[in-house]
Short mmCIF file of C-alpha atoms and ligand atoms in Angstrom, two decimals:
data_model
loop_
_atom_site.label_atom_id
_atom_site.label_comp_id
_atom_site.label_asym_id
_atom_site.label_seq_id
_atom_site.Cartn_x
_atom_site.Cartn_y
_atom_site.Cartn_z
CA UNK N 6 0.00 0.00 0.00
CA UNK N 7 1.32 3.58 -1.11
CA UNK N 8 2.26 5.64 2.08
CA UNK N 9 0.76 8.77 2.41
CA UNK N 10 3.41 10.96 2.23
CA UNK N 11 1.98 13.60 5.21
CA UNK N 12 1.20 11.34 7.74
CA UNK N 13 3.62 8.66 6.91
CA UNK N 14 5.52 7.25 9.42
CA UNK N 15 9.04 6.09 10.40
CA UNK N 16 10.28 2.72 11.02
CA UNK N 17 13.76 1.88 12.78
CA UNK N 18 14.48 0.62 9.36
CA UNK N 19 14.22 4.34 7.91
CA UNK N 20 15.74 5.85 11.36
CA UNK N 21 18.52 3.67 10.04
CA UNK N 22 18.89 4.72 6.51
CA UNK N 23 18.35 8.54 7.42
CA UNK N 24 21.37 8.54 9.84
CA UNK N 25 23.44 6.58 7.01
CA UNK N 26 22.83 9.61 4.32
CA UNK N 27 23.60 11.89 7.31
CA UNK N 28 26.79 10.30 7.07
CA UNK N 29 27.61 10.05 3.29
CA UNK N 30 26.17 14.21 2.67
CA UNK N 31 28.74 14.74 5.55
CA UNK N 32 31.56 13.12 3.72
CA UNK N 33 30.21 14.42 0.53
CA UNK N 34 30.81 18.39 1.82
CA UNK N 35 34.16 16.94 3.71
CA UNK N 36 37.29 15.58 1.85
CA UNK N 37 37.71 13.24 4.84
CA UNK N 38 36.46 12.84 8.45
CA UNK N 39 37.41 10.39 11.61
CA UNK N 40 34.18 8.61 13.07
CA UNK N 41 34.68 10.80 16.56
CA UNK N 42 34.07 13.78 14.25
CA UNK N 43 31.22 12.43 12.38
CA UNK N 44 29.75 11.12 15.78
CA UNK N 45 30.17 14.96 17.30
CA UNK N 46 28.78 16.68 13.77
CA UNK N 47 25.40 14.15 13.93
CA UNK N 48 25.28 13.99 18.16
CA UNK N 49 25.00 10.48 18.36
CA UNK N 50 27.55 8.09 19.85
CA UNK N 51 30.92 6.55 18.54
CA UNK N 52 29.50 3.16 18.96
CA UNK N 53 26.10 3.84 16.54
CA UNK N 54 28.62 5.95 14.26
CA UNK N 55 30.97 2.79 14.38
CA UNK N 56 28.01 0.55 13.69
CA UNK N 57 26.81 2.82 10.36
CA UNK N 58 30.16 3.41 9.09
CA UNK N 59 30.91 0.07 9.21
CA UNK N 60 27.71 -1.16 7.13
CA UNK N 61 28.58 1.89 4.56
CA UNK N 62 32.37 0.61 4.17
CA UNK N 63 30.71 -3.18 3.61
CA UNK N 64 28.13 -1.72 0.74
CA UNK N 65 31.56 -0.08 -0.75
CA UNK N 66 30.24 3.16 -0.50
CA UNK N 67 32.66 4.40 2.09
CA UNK N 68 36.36 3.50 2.48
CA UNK N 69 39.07 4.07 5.37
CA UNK N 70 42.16 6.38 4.14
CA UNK N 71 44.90 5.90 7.07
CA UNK N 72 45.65 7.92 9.65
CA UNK N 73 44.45 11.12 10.31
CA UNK N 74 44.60 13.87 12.80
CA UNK N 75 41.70 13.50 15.22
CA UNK N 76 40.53 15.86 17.83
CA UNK N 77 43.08 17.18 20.52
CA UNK N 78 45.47 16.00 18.06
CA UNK N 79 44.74 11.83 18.37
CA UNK N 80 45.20 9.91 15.41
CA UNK N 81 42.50 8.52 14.22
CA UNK N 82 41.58 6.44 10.97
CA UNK N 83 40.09 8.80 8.17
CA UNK N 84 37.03 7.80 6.21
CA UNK N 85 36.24 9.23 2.89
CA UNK N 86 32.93 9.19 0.24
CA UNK N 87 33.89 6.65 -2.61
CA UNK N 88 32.08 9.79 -4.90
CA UNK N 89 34.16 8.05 -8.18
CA UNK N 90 32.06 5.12 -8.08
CA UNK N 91 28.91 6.66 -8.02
CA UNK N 92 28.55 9.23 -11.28
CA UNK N 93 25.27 10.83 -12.18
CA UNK N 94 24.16 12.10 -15.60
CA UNK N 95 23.10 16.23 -15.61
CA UNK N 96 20.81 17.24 -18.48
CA UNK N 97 19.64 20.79 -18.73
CA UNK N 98 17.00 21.77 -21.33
CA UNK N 99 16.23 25.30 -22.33
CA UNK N 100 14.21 27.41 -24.44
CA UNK N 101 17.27 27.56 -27.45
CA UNK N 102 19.67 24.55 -26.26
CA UNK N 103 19.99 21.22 -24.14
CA UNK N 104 23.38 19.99 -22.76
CA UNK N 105 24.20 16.87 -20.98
CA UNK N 106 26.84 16.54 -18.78
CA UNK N 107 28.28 13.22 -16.45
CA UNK N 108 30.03 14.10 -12.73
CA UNK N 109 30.04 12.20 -9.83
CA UNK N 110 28.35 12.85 -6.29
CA UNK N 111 30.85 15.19 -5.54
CA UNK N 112 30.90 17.22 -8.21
CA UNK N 113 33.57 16.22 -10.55
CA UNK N 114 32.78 16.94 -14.24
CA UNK N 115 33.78 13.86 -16.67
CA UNK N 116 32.15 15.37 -19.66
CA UNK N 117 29.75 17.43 -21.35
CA UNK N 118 28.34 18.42 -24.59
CA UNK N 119 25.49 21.15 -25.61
CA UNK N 120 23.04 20.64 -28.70
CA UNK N 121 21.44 23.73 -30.17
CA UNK N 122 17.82 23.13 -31.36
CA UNK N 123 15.19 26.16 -32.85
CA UNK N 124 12.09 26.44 -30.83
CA UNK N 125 9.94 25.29 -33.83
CA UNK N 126 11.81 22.29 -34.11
CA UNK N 127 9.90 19.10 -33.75
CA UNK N 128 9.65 18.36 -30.05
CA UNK N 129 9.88 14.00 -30.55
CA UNK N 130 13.27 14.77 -32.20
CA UNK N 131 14.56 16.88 -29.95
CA UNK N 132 13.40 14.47 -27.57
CA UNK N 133 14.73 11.45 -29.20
CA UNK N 134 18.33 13.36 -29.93
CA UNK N 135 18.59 14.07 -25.92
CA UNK N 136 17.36 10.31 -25.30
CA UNK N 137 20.00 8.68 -27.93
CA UNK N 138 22.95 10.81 -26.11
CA UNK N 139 21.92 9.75 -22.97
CA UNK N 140 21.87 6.16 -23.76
CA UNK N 141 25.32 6.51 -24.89
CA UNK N 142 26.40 7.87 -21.83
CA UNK N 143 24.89 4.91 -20.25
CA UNK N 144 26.52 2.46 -22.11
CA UNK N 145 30.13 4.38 -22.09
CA UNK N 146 29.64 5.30 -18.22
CA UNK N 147 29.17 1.92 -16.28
CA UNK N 148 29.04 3.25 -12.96
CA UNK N 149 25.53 6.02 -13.47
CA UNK N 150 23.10 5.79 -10.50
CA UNK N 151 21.26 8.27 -11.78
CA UNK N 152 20.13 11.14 -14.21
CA UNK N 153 18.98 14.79 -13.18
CA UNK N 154 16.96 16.86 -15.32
CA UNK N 155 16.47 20.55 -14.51
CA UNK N 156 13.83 22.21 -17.25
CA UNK N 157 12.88 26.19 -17.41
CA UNK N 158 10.54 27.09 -14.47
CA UNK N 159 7.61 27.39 -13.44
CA UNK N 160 7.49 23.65 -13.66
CA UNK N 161 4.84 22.11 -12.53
CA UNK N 162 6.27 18.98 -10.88
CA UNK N 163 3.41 16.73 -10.14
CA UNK N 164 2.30 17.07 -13.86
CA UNK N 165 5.33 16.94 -15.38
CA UNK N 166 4.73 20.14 -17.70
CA UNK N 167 6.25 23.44 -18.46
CA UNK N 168 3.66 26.12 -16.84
CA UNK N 169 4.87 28.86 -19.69
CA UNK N 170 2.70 28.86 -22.38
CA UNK N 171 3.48 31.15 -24.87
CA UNK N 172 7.36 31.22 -24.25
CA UNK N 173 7.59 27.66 -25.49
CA UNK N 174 4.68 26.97 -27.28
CA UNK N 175 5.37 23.43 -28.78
CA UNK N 176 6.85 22.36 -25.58
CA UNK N 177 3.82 23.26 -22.99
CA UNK N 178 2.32 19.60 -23.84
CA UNK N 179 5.07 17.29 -23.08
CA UNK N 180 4.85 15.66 -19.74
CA UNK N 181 8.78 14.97 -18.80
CA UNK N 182 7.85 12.41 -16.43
CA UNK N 183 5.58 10.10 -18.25
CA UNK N 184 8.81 10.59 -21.58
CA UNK N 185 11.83 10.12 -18.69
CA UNK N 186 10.25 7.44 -16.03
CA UNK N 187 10.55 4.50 -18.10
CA UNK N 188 13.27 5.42 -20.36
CA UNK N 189 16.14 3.96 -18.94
CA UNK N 190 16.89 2.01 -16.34
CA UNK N 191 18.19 4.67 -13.94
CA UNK N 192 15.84 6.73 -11.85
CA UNK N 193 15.44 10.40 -13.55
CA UNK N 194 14.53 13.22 -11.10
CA UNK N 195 13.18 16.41 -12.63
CA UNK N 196 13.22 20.09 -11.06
CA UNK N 197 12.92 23.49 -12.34
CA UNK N 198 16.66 25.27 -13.39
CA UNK N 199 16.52 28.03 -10.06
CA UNK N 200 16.24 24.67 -7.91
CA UNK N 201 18.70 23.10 -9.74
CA UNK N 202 21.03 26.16 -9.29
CA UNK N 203 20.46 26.12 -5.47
CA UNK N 204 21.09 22.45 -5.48
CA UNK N 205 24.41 23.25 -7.23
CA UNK N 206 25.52 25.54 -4.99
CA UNK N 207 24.16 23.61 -2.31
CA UNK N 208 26.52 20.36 -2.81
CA UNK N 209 29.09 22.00 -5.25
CA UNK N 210 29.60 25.67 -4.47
CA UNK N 211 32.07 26.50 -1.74
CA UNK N 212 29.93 28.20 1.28
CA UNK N 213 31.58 26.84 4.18
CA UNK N 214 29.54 24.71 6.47
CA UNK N 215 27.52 24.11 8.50
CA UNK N 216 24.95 26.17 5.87
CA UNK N 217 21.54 26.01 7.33
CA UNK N 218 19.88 27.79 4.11
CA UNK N 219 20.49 28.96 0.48
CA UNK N 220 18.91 31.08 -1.75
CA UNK N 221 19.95 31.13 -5.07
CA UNK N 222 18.70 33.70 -7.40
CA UNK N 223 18.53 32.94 -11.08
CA UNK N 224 19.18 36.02 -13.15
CA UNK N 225 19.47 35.28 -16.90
CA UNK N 226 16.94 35.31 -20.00
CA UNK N 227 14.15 34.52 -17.19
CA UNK N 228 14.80 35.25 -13.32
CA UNK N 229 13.33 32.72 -10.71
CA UNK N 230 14.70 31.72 -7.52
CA UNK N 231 14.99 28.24 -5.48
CA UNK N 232 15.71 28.07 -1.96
CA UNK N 233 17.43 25.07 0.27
CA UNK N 234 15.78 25.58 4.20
CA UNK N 235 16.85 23.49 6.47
CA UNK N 236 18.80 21.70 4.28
CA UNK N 237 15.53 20.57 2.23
CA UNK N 238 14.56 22.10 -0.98
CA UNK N 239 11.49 24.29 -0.52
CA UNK N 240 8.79 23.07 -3.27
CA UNK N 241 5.26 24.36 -2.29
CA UNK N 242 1.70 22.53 -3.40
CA UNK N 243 2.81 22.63 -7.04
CA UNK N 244 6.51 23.09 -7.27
CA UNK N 245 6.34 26.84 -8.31
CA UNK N 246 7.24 28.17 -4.60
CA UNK N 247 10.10 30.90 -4.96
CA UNK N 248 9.00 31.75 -8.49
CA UNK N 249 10.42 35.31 -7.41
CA UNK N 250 10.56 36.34 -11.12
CA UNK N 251 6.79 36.79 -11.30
CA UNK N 252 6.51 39.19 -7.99
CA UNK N 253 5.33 42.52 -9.06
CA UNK N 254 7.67 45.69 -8.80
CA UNK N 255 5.10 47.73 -10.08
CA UNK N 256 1.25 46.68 -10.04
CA UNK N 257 0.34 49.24 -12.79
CA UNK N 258 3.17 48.41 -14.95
CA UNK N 259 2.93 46.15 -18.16
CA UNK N 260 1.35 42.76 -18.40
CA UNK N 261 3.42 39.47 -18.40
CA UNK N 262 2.64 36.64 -19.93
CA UNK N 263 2.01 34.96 -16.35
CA UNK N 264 -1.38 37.47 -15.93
CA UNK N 265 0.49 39.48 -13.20
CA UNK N 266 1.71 43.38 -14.44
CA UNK N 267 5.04 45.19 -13.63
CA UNK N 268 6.58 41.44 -12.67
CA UNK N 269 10.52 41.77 -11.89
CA UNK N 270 10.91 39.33 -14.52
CA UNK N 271 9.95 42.60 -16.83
CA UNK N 272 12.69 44.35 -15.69
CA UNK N 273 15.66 42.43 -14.31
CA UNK N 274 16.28 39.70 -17.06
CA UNK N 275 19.27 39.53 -19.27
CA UNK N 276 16.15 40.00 -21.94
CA UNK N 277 15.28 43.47 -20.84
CA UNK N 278 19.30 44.58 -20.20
CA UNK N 279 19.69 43.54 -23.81
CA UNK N 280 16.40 44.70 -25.13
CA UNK N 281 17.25 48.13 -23.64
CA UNK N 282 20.86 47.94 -24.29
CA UNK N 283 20.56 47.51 -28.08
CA UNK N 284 18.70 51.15 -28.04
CA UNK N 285 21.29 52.74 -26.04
CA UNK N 286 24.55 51.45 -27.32
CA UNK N 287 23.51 50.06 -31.07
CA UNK N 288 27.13 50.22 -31.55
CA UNK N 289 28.03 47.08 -29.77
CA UNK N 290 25.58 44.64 -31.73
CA UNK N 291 26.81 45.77 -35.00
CA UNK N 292 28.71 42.24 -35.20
CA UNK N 293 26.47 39.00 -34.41
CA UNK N 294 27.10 37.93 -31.20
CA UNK N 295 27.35 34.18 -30.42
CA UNK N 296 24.77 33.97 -27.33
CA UNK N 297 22.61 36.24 -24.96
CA UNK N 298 25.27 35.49 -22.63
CA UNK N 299 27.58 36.88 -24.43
CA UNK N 300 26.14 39.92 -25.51
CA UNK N 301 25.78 40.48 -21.85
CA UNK N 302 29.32 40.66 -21.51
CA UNK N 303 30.03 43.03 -24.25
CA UNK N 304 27.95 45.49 -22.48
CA UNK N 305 29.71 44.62 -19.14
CA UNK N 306 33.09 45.24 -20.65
CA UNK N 307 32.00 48.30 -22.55
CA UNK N 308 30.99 49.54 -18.61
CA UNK N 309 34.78 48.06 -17.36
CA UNK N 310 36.42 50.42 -20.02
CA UNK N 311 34.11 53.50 -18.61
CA UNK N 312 30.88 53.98 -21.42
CA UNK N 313 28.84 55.89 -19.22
CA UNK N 314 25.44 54.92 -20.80
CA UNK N 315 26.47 50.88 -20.21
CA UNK N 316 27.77 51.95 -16.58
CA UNK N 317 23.74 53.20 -16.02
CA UNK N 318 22.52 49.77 -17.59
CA UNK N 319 24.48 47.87 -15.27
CA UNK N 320 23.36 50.11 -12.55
CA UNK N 321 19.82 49.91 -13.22
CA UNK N 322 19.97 46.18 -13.74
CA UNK N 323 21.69 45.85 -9.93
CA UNK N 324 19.40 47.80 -8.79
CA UNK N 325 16.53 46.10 -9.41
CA UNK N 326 18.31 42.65 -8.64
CA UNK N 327 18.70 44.49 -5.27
CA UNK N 328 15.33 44.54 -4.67
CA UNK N 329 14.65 41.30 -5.57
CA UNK N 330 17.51 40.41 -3.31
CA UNK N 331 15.04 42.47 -0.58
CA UNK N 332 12.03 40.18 -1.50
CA UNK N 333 13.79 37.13 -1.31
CA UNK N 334 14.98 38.11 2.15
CA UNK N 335 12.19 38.91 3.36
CA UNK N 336 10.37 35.55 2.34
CA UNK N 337 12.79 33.13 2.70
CA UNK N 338 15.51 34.78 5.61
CA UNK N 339 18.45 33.06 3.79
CA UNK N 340 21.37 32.88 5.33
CA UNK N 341 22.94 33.50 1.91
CA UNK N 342 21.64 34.78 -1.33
CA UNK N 343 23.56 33.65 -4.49
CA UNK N 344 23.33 35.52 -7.50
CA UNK N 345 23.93 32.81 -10.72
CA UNK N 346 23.72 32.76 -14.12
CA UNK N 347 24.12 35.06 -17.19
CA UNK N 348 24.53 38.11 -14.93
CA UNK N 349 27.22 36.61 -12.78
CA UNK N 350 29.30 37.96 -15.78
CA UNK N 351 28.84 41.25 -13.98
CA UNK N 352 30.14 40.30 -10.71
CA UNK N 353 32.04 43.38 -9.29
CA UNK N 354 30.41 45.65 -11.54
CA UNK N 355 26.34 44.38 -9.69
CA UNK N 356 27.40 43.23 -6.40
CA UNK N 357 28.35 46.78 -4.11
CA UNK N 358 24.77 48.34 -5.66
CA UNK N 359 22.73 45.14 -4.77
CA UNK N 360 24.43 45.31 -1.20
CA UNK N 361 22.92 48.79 -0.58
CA UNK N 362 19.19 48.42 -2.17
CA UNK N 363 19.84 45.49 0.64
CA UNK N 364 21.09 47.54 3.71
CA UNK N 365 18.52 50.49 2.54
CA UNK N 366 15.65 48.16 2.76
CA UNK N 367 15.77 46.12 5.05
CA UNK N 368 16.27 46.02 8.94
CA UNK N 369 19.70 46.09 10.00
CA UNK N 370 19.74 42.82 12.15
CA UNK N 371 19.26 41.09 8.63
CA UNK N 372 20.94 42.94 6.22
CA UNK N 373 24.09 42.91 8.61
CA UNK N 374 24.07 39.24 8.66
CA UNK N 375 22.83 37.84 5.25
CA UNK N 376 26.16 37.06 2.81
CA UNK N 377 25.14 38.28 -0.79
CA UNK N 378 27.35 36.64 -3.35
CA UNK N 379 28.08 36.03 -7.02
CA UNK N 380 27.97 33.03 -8.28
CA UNK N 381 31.92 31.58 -8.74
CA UNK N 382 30.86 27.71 -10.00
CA UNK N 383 33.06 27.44 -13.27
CA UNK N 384 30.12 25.42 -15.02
CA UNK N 385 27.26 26.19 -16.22
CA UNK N 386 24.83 26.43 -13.09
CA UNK N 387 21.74 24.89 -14.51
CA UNK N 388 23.48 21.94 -15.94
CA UNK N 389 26.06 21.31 -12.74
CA UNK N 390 22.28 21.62 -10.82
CA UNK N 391 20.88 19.03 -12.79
CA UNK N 392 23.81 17.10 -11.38
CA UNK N 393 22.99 18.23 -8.18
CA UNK N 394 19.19 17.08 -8.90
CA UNK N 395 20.19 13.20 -8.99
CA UNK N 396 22.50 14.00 -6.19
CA UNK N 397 20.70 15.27 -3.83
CA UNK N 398 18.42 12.32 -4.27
CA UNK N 399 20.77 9.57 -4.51
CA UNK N 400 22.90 10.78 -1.24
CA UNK N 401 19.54 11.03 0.44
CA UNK N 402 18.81 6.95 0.23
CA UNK N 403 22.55 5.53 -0.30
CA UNK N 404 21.07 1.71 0.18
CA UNK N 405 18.63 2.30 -2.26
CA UNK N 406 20.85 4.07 -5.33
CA UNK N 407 24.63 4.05 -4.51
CA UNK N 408 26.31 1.32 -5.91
CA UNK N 409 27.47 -1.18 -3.42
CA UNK N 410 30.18 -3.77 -4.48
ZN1 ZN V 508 4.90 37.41 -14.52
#
């Protein structure tokens, strides 16, 4: 009989299993531990750590590495995450392009590849091109557990469909699970690309821990959010919590496609920069540029060299990622917000403006404390976070997907 999720129970059995992933998403954010240090991290006792570790190092999931210094300088025997023998497969589809990469659990990129496709291209070849590479991967990569696939939000995750109609018109009526559940015989776990970004960052970015909560704000041709509390991704009733891209910044302003008006989407997208930008400084797009990306960056390095009209874009686009920065505070009280995709380009030039829309608006106890940073994760966030999809899950029940000897 199917639990139901709300009111489902735990047995020891699960007690059991929780307290084993405890161990390996320790091990996973640690190069190497002892078991006193694992025992003090989790607050249980060496002998139930000893007992767990040792059932981990039997599955071949966990191995011993000598000697290592303990606490109070005692040597102790290290144990590390066997992360090479457990690789997942990240695929991240978008509007203009999907790419598939393979890493393991901890974050290690093997390879990758990205396959441009037109948006009135037929949707069953697209489909079957993306299905065909991942096969291959399957067959070349022996040791997969399991395949992430991060798709451009709002998703609706129970139904398995893009919520945007008219942005990707031939796409709204493909349900991703019912194409991806049977497809292979690895699990596939699908999330929107703002989740999939926080999950990066999450397991891959380098935030020092303990981290009790994340934010990660999306800023490229859309703008969304996804937020880790409590070390859980937060995914509301339908999986379109944190859709901060459709909050209105003006309730008079113009309509978005979502029904809303004057949504920040509307103004702080890499969409709008360029839309605006190409009326200011019509001088830089003379050339055809190679990606939205990088146009962004021409107008970022046009600002670098001192063009005073693309130092007032950049301005105006930090500003309003400020105040988005202020709404995501506000609902979520992250302990660190960070800023990812196309606009990360603009590091330096975005990050002292968003800072002071921050300590403007909001009370001092929180803008004091909350870390604001740009993204620094040298792949592409959406595809390391579809990575970080299967990841998350597989490290959550090792017995169930890590491979075991
Ligand atoms: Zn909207």
């Amino acid at each position: 009989m199917r639990r139901i999720e709300e009111v489902a129970g735990n047995n020891t059995s699960d007690l059991t299993e929780m307290n084993r992933s405890a161990i390996v998403r320790i091990l996973q954010q640690k190069e190497v531990c002892t078991r006193a240090e694992i025992a003090k991290l989790m607050g249980l006792t060496q002998a139930s750590i000893t007992k767990l570790v040792g059932y981990l190092i039997e599955m071949g999931v966990v191995s011993e590495v000598g000697i290592v210094k303990g606490n109070g300088n005692r040597r102790s025997i290290g144990i590390r995450l066997n992360a090479e023998k457990n690789l997942v497969i990240g695929v991240k589809f978008s509007r203009h392009v999907f790419a598939i990469g393979v890493f393991d659990i901890s974050g290690k990129l093997y390879t990758q590849k990205e396959t441009e496709f037109g948006l009135d291209e037929n949707t069953g070849i697209v489909l079957a091109q993306m299905k065909k590479q991942i096969r291959d991967l399957l067959d070349e990569y022996k040791n997969i557990v399991a395949i992430g696939l991060a798709l451009p939000g709002p998703y609706l995750r129970k139904e398995g469909r893009i919520a945007m109609v008219t942005r990707m018109p031939s796409w709204h009526n493909i349900n991703f699970i019912e194409e991806f559940e049977n497809e292979f015989d690895k699990p596939v776990f699908i999330e929107q690309d703002a989740n999939a970004g926080a999950l990066a960052e999450w397991w891959f970015g380098d935030h020092g821990r303990p981290l009790s909560s994340l934010t990660y704000f999306l800023v490229g041709e859309g703008v969304g959010s996804g937020v880790v509390d409590n070390d859980r991704l937060l995914l509301g009733y339908q999986g379109i919590a944190s859709e901060v891209g459709h909050i209105s910044i003006d309730y008079n302003g113009p309509v978005c496609e979502c029904g809303n008006r004057g949504c920040l989407e509307l103004y702080s997208s890499t969409t709008a920069f360029l839309k605006e930008a190409k009326l200011k400084l019509p001088e830089l797009f003379r050339d055809k540029y190679e990606n939205r990306t990088m146009a962004c960056e021409r107008v970022f390095d046009a600002a670098r060299s001192g063009n005073t009209k693309a130092k007032a874009l950049v301005e105006k686009i930090a500003e309003y990622i400020g105040y988005g920065c202020v709404t995501l505070i506000n609902a979520y009280d992250p302990e660190i917000i960070v800023i990812g995709d196309s606009i990360s380009k603009a590091d330096e030039l975005i990050l002292p403006t968003i800072k002071r829309i921050v300590e403007e608006r909001t009370i001092p106890e929180v803008s004091s404390r909350v870390r604001i940073k740009i993204s620094k994760l040298s792949i592409d966030p959406t595809l390391y976070g579809a990575a970080a999809i299967a990841t998350d899950r597989v490290l959550r029940k090792p017995s169930e997907y890590l491979f075991t000897n």
